[in-house]
Amino acid sequence: VQARTLVIIEDEPDIRKVLEAGFRAAGFRVYAYETGDSGVEGVRVHRPDVVTLDLGLPDIDGYEVARRIRLFSNVYVLMLTARAQEVDVLLGLESGADDYVSKPFRFREIRYRVEALLRRPRLRSDAAGLTDSSLSEPAAETLAPASPVTDRRQVLEHNGLCLRIDSRTVAVDGANVKLTRSEFDLLRALLVSGRAVSTKEDLARVLRGDSSVPDGFGREPDEQVIHVHIANLRKKLGDTALGPRWVETVHGFGYRLAPVVRAHTPDREYA
Ligand code: CA
């Protein structure tokens, strides 16, 4: 088994050392950077599985780092924020992070979050960073669906949207839409669940690879994370909460797939 690779972007030496030592001991290949610029280059060169990204860096801030990484990579990004302020979290997820941990933290919580990201279904195309739209035969591992997604279809379609699991691509009315892995995984879960309501907790579990949260790591903001990812997803799809074509809000419960919009075929139904 190939060692998993982690890039750490963190300017505080003490925290950097803790993360480096901890993840090395956990069997990761680790590359650490003190600045945003050098960290982005590190991601480009080493193609890690996960990045831990500090928000406050000496040159460019973590939001900008995440945006630059997203221009060329779909790597999982775990943001480390100094404060658990909602605005930090929102901006972080909007700039492309998959999850976050707020300081002060214990190493084992960061490790838990990293492992949860890595527990998500690994698809062959993930390793190559951004996927292209070329379709190939699915690798054997892609045929093993991740719980709770037990659907084996490789192509999911709904109201002009087409999601291809093997190539991890999404197209709306024939035009490709670039999603982060978190957005893709949530959309896939919604397409599979159809009109059955997925609670935010259900969807949080999708992003955690269906693991339960250890004592002490549970938190309200998981729902906030889902809320922001769904908002980003809608924005990228061109969907709206008010007249949804795909993602329908069920107030007080969660989300589900919007109803099928019938194509305008006035005569056929009465024929
Ligand atoms: Ca810092």
Tab-separated table of N, CA and C in Angstrom, residues 157-248:
chain	number	residue	atom	x	y	z
A	157	GLU	N	-28.863	10.628	-13.698
A	157	GLU	CA	-29.386	11.760	-14.462
A	157	GLU	C	-30.667	12.287	-13.842
A	158	HIS	N	-30.831	13.583	-13.910
A	158	HIS	CA	-32.051	14.174	-13.367
A	158	HIS	C	-32.231	15.593	-13.912
A	159	ASN	N	-33.333	15.820	-14.552
A	159	ASN	CA	-33.676	17.156	-15.045
A	159	ASN	C	-32.536	17.845	-15.806
A	160	GLY	N	-31.909	17.108	-16.704
A	160	GLY	CA	-30.871	17.718	-17.539
A	160	GLY	C	-29.489	17.709	-16.927
A	161	LEU	N	-29.389	17.167	-15.695
A	161	LEU	CA	-28.078	17.042	-15.060
A	161	LEU	C	-27.610	15.604	-15.206
A	162	CYS	N	-26.326	15.449	-15.511
A	162	CYS	CA	-25.768	14.103	-15.667
A	162	CYS	C	-24.502	13.980	-14.822
A	163	LEU	N	-24.519	13.064	-13.857
A	163	LEU	CA	-23.357	12.839	-12.992
A	163	LEU	C	-22.774	11.473	-13.325
A	164	ARG	N	-21.493	11.466	-13.654
A	164	ARG	CA	-20.802	10.218	-13.983
A	164	ARG	C	-19.853	9.856	-12.864
A	165	ILE	N	-20.109	8.720	-12.255
A	165	ILE	CA	-19.335	8.324	-11.087
A	165	ILE	C	-17.923	7.912	-11.476
A	166	ASP	N	-17.775	7.206	-12.579
A	166	ASP	CA	-16.431	6.711	-12.918
A	166	ASP	C	-15.473	7.850	-13.238
A	167	SER	N	-15.937	8.868	-13.907
A	167	SER	CA	-15.031	9.968	-14.242
A	167	SER	C	-15.189	11.155	-13.288
A	168	ARG	N	-16.101	11.028	-12.337
A	168	ARG	CA	-16.377	12.105	-11.379
A	168	ARG	C	-16.654	13.426	-12.085
A	169	THR	N	-17.473	13.374	-13.123
A	169	THR	CA	-17.808	14.599	-13.826
A	169	THR	C	-19.305	14.867	-13.729
A	170	VAL	N	-19.648	16.139	-13.816
A	170	VAL	CA	-21.042	16.548	-13.776
A	170	VAL	C	-21.280	17.504	-14.936
A	171	ALA	N	-22.376	17.286	-15.657
A	171	ALA	CA	-22.734	18.199	-16.730
A	171	ALA	C	-24.182	18.636	-16.546
A	172	VAL	N	-24.430	19.910	-16.821
A	172	VAL	CA	-25.783	20.443	-16.778
A	172	VAL	C	-26.144	20.901	-18.182
A	173	ASP	N	-27.184	20.338	-18.715
A	173	ASP	CA	-27.602	20.622	-20.092
A	173	ASP	C	-26.419	20.497	-21.056
A	174	GLY	N	-25.589	19.514	-20.805
A	174	GLY	CA	-24.468	19.233	-21.697
A	174	GLY	C	-23.183	19.982	-21.393
A	175	ALA	N	-23.235	20.963	-20.490
A	175	ALA	CA	-22.033	21.744	-20.178
A	175	ALA	C	-21.429	21.249	-18.864
A	176	ASN	N	-20.107	20.990	-18.896
A	176	ASN	CA	-19.448	20.494	-17.687
A	176	ASN	C	-19.449	21.531	-16.576
A	177	VAL	N	-19.645	21.047	-15.350
A	177	VAL	CA	-19.595	21.903	-14.169
A	177	VAL	C	-18.506	21.344	-13.260
A	178	LYS	N	-17.593	22.208	-12.824
A	178	LYS	CA	-16.484	21.755	-11.995
A	178	LYS	C	-16.871	21.838	-10.521
A	179	LEU	N	-16.910	20.691	-9.859
A	179	LEU	CA	-17.277	20.655	-8.440
A	179	LEU	C	-16.100	20.192	-7.597
A	180	THR	N	-16.077	20.603	-6.336
A	180	THR	CA	-15.106	20.023	-5.411
A	180	THR	C	-15.571	18.611	-5.087
A	181	ARG	N	-14.678	17.836	-4.468
A	181	ARG	CA	-15.068	16.473	-4.118
A	181	ARG	C	-16.244	16.467	-3.151
A	182	SER	N	-16.235	17.395	-2.215
A	182	SER	CA	-17.324	17.430	-1.242
A	182	SER	C	-18.643	17.718	-1.935
A	183	GLU	N	-18.648	18.672	-2.850
A	183	GLU	CA	-19.871	19.002	-3.575
A	183	GLU	C	-20.328	17.814	-4.428
A	184	PHE	N	-19.368	17.174	-5.075
A	184	PHE	CA	-19.694	16.022	-5.902
A	184	PHE	C	-20.309	14.903	-5.053
A	185	ASP	N	-19.687	14.621	-3.905
A	185	ASP	CA	-20.168	13.525	-3.061
A	185	ASP	C	-21.570	13.819	-2.519
A	186	LEU	N	-21.841	15.084	-2.198
A	186	LEU	CA	-23.176	15.437	-1.703
A	186	LEU	C	-24.213	15.316	-2.818
A	187	LEU	N	-23.859	15.790	-3.995
A	187	LEU	CA	-24.796	15.715	-5.120
A	187	LEU	C	-25.105	14.256	-5.453
A	188	ARG	N	-24.075	13.447	-5.434
A	188	ARG	CA	-24.280	12.030	-5.710
A	188	ARG	C	-25.226	11.406	-4.681
A	189	ALA	N	-25.018	11.728	-3.414
A	189	ALA	CA	-25.884	11.166	-2.367
A	189	ALA	C	-27.329	11.604	-2.572
A	190	LEU	N	-27.531	12.861	-2.971
A	190	LEU	CA	-28.895	13.350	-3.190
A	190	LEU	C	-29.539	12.664	-4.398
A	191	LEU	N	-28.768	12.483	-5.444
A	191	LEU	CA	-29.311	11.828	-6.641
A	191	LEU	C	-29.699	10.387	-6.335
A	192	VAL	N	-28.896	9.734	-5.512
A	192	VAL	CA	-29.181	8.340	-5.170
A	192	VAL	C	-30.416	8.252	-4.272
A	193	SER	N	-30.530	9.196	-3.333
A	193	SER	CA	-31.663	9.152	-2.393
A	193	SER	C	-32.967	9.588	-3.025
A	194	GLY	N	-32.878	10.369	-4.094
A	194	GLY	CA	-34.090	10.778	-4.789
A	194	GLY	C	-35.005	11.632	-3.923
A	195	ARG	N	-36.288	11.272	-3.878
A	195	ARG	CA	-37.259	12.087	-3.146
A	195	ARG	C	-37.259	11.799	-1.644
A	196	ALA	N	-36.491	10.802	-1.217
A	196	ALA	CA	-36.379	10.570	0.227
A	196	ALA	C	-35.513	11.681	0.824
A	197	VAL	N	-35.928	12.205	1.959
A	197	VAL	CA	-35.202	13.331	2.550
A	197	VAL	C	-33.888	12.867	3.176
A	198	SER	N	-32.804	13.590	2.864
A	198	SER	CA	-31.529	13.375	3.549
A	198	SER	C	-31.382	14.480	4.586
A	199	THR	N	-31.200	14.102	5.847
A	199	THR	CA	-30.977	15.139	6.863
A	199	THR	C	-29.549	15.646	6.730
A	200	LYS	N	-29.278	16.799	7.370
A	200	LYS	CA	-27.911	17.313	7.327
A	200	LYS	C	-26.954	16.337	7.996
A	201	GLU	N	-27.458	15.635	9.001
A	201	GLU	CA	-26.620	14.627	9.661
A	201	GLU	C	-26.316	13.467	8.700
A	202	ASP	N	-27.330	13.060	7.921
A	202	ASP	CA	-27.082	12.020	6.905
A	202	ASP	C	-25.964	12.465	5.965
A	203	LEU	N	-26.067	13.727	5.532
A	203	LEU	CA	-25.104	14.216	4.548
A	203	LEU	C	-23.728	14.419	5.176
A	204	ALA	N	-23.715	14.838	6.447
A	204	ALA	CA	-22.422	14.960	7.143
A	204	ALA	C	-21.744	13.603	7.211
A	205	ARG	N	-22.576	12.558	7.372
A	205	ARG	CA	-22.021	11.207	7.450
A	205	ARG	C	-21.436	10.790	6.097
A	206	VAL	N	-22.056	11.240	5.020
A	206	VAL	CA	-21.504	10.962	3.693
A	206	VAL	C	-20.096	11.546	3.598
A	207	LEU	N	-19.934	12.769	4.105
A	207	LEU	CA	-18.630	13.429	4.007
A	207	LEU	C	-17.615	12.845	4.979
A	208	ARG	N	-18.087	12.160	5.991
A	208	ARG	CA	-17.153	11.530	6.933
A	208	ARG	C	-16.883	10.082	6.569
A	209	GLY	N	-17.349	9.663	5.410
A	209	GLY	CA	-17.161	8.270	5.047
A	209	GLY	C	-17.981	7.354	5.920
A	210	ASP	N	-19.120	7.855	6.392
A	210	ASP	CA	-20.086	7.071	7.156
A	210	ASP	C	-19.583	6.651	8.536
A	211	SER	N	-18.538	7.293	9.028
A	211	SER	CA	-18.071	6.929	10.361
A	211	SER	C	-18.869	7.718	11.395
A	212	SER	N	-18.978	7.163	12.576
A	212	SER	CA	-19.607	7.926	13.640
A	212	SER	C	-18.548	8.848	14.239
A	213	VAL	N	-18.996	9.885	14.904
A	213	VAL	CA	-18.069	10.869	15.448
A	213	VAL	C	-17.645	10.432	16.846
A	214	PRO	N	-16.333	10.352	17.110
A	214	PRO	CA	-15.894	9.955	18.452
A	214	PRO	C	-16.362	10.961	19.498
A	215	ASP	N	-16.466	10.510	20.722
A	215	ASP	CA	-16.883	11.407	21.811
A	215	ASP	C	-16.010	12.646	21.845
A	216	GLY	N	-16.657	13.776	21.969
A	216	GLY	CA	-15.900	15.014	22.086
A	216	GLY	C	-15.632	15.698	20.766
A	217	PHE	N	-15.815	14.981	19.636
A	217	PHE	CA	-15.559	15.599	18.338
A	217	PHE	C	-16.838	16.048	17.654
A	218	GLY	N	-17.959	15.669	18.211
A	218	GLY	CA	-19.228	16.071	17.614
A	218	GLY	C	-19.381	17.572	17.745
A	219	ARG	N	-20.117	18.176	16.841
A	219	ARG	CA	-20.232	19.626	16.924
A	219	ARG	C	-21.418	20.079	16.085
A	220	GLU	N	-22.004	21.148	16.521
A	220	GLU	CA	-23.100	21.755	15.774
A	220	GLU	C	-22.674	22.152	14.356
A	221	PRO	N	-21.476	22.753	14.231
A	221	PRO	CA	-21.147	23.324	12.921
A	221	PRO	C	-21.101	22.331	11.778
A	222	ASP	N	-21.132	21.008	12.056
A	222	ASP	CA	-21.192	20.069	10.941
A	222	ASP	C	-22.365	20.408	10.033
A	223	GLU	N	-23.473	20.822	10.655
A	223	GLU	CA	-24.645	21.186	9.862
A	223	GLU	C	-24.355	22.428	9.033
A	224	GLN	N	-23.560	23.321	9.637
A	224	GLN	CA	-23.176	24.537	8.930
A	224	GLN	C	-22.315	24.189	7.708
A	225	VAL	N	-21.440	23.227	7.881
A	225	VAL	CA	-20.587	22.787	6.773
A	225	VAL	C	-21.454	22.293	5.616
A	226	ILE	N	-22.450	21.478	5.929
A	226	ILE	CA	-23.336	20.959	4.893
A	226	ILE	C	-24.098	22.105	4.234
A	227	HIS	N	-24.578	23.002	5.068
A	227	HIS	CA	-25.337	24.141	4.555
A	227	HIS	C	-24.514	24.928	3.520
A	228	VAL	N	-23.255	25.177	3.851
A	228	VAL	CA	-22.407	25.962	2.944
A	228	VAL	C	-22.067	25.168	1.687
A	229	HIS	N	-21.748	23.887	1.856
A	229	HIS	CA	-21.450	23.073	0.665
A	229	HIS	C	-22.659	23.021	-0.275
A	230	ILE	N	-23.851	22.891	0.294
A	230	ILE	CA	-25.055	22.845	-0.540
A	230	ILE	C	-25.263	24.190	-1.250
A	231	ALA	N	-25.011	25.272	-0.530
A	231	ALA	CA	-25.150	26.597	-1.149
A	231	ALA	C	-24.166	26.745	-2.308
A	232	ASN	N	-22.927	26.299	-2.100
A	232	ASN	CA	-21.924	26.369	-3.172
A	232	ASN	C	-22.324	25.495	-4.351
A	233	LEU	N	-22.843	24.322	-4.026
A	233	LEU	CA	-23.272	23.392	-5.063
A	233	LEU	C	-24.370	24.025	-5.919
A	234	ARG	N	-25.350	24.606	-5.234
A	234	ARG	CA	-26.445	25.259	-5.979
A	234	ARG	C	-25.911	26.360	-6.888
A	235	LYS	N	-24.986	27.142	-6.349
A	235	LYS	CA	-24.440	28.253	-7.118
A	235	LYS	C	-23.779	27.726	-8.392
A	236	LYS	N	-22.995	26.677	-8.242
A	236	LYS	CA	-22.276	26.146	-9.406
A	236	LYS	C	-23.215	25.495	-10.418
A	237	LEU	N	-24.294	24.894	-9.935
A	237	LEU	CA	-25.241	24.245	-10.843
A	237	LEU	C	-26.189	25.259	-11.481
A	238	GLY	N	-26.254	26.463	-10.865
A	238	GLY	CA	-27.245	27.428	-11.319
A	238	GLY	C	-28.623	27.078	-10.802
A	239	ASP	N	-28.661	26.462	-9.630
A	239	ASP	CA	-29.930	26.056	-9.036
A	239	ASP	C	-30.340	27.092	-7.978
A	240	THR	N	-31.607	27.133	-7.631
A	240	THR	CA	-32.054	28.064	-6.608
A	240	THR	C	-32.896	27.337	-5.569
A	241	ALA	N	-32.872	27.871	-4.357
A	241	ALA	CA	-33.652	27.267	-3.281
A	241	ALA	C	-35.145	27.469	-3.515
A	242	LEU	N	-35.494	28.547	-4.171
A	242	LEU	CA	-36.916	28.870	-4.340
A	242	LEU	C	-37.596	28.047	-5.424
A	243	GLY	N	-36.906	27.887	-6.543
A	243	GLY	CA	-37.499	27.059	-7.607
A	243	GLY	C	-36.533	25.986	-8.016
A	244	PRO	N	-36.260	25.034	-7.129
A	244	PRO	CA	-35.157	24.101	-7.373
A	244	PRO	C	-35.403	23.133	-8.529
A	245	ARG	N	-34.350	22.943	-9.300
A	245	ARG	CA	-34.396	21.960	-10.372
A	245	ARG	C	-33.787	20.649	-9.850
A	246	TRP	N	-32.883	20.771	-8.869
A	246	TRP	CA	-32.218	19.559	-8.341
A	246	TRP	C	-32.280	19.464	-6.819
A	247	VAL	N	-31.787	20.511	-6.139
A	247	VAL	CA	-31.667	20.399	-4.680
A	247	VAL	C	-32.815	21.146	-3.994
A	248	GLU	N	-33.702	20.384	-3.401
A	248	GLU	CA	-34.860	20.977	-2.738
A	248	GLU	C	-34.623	20.986	-1.227
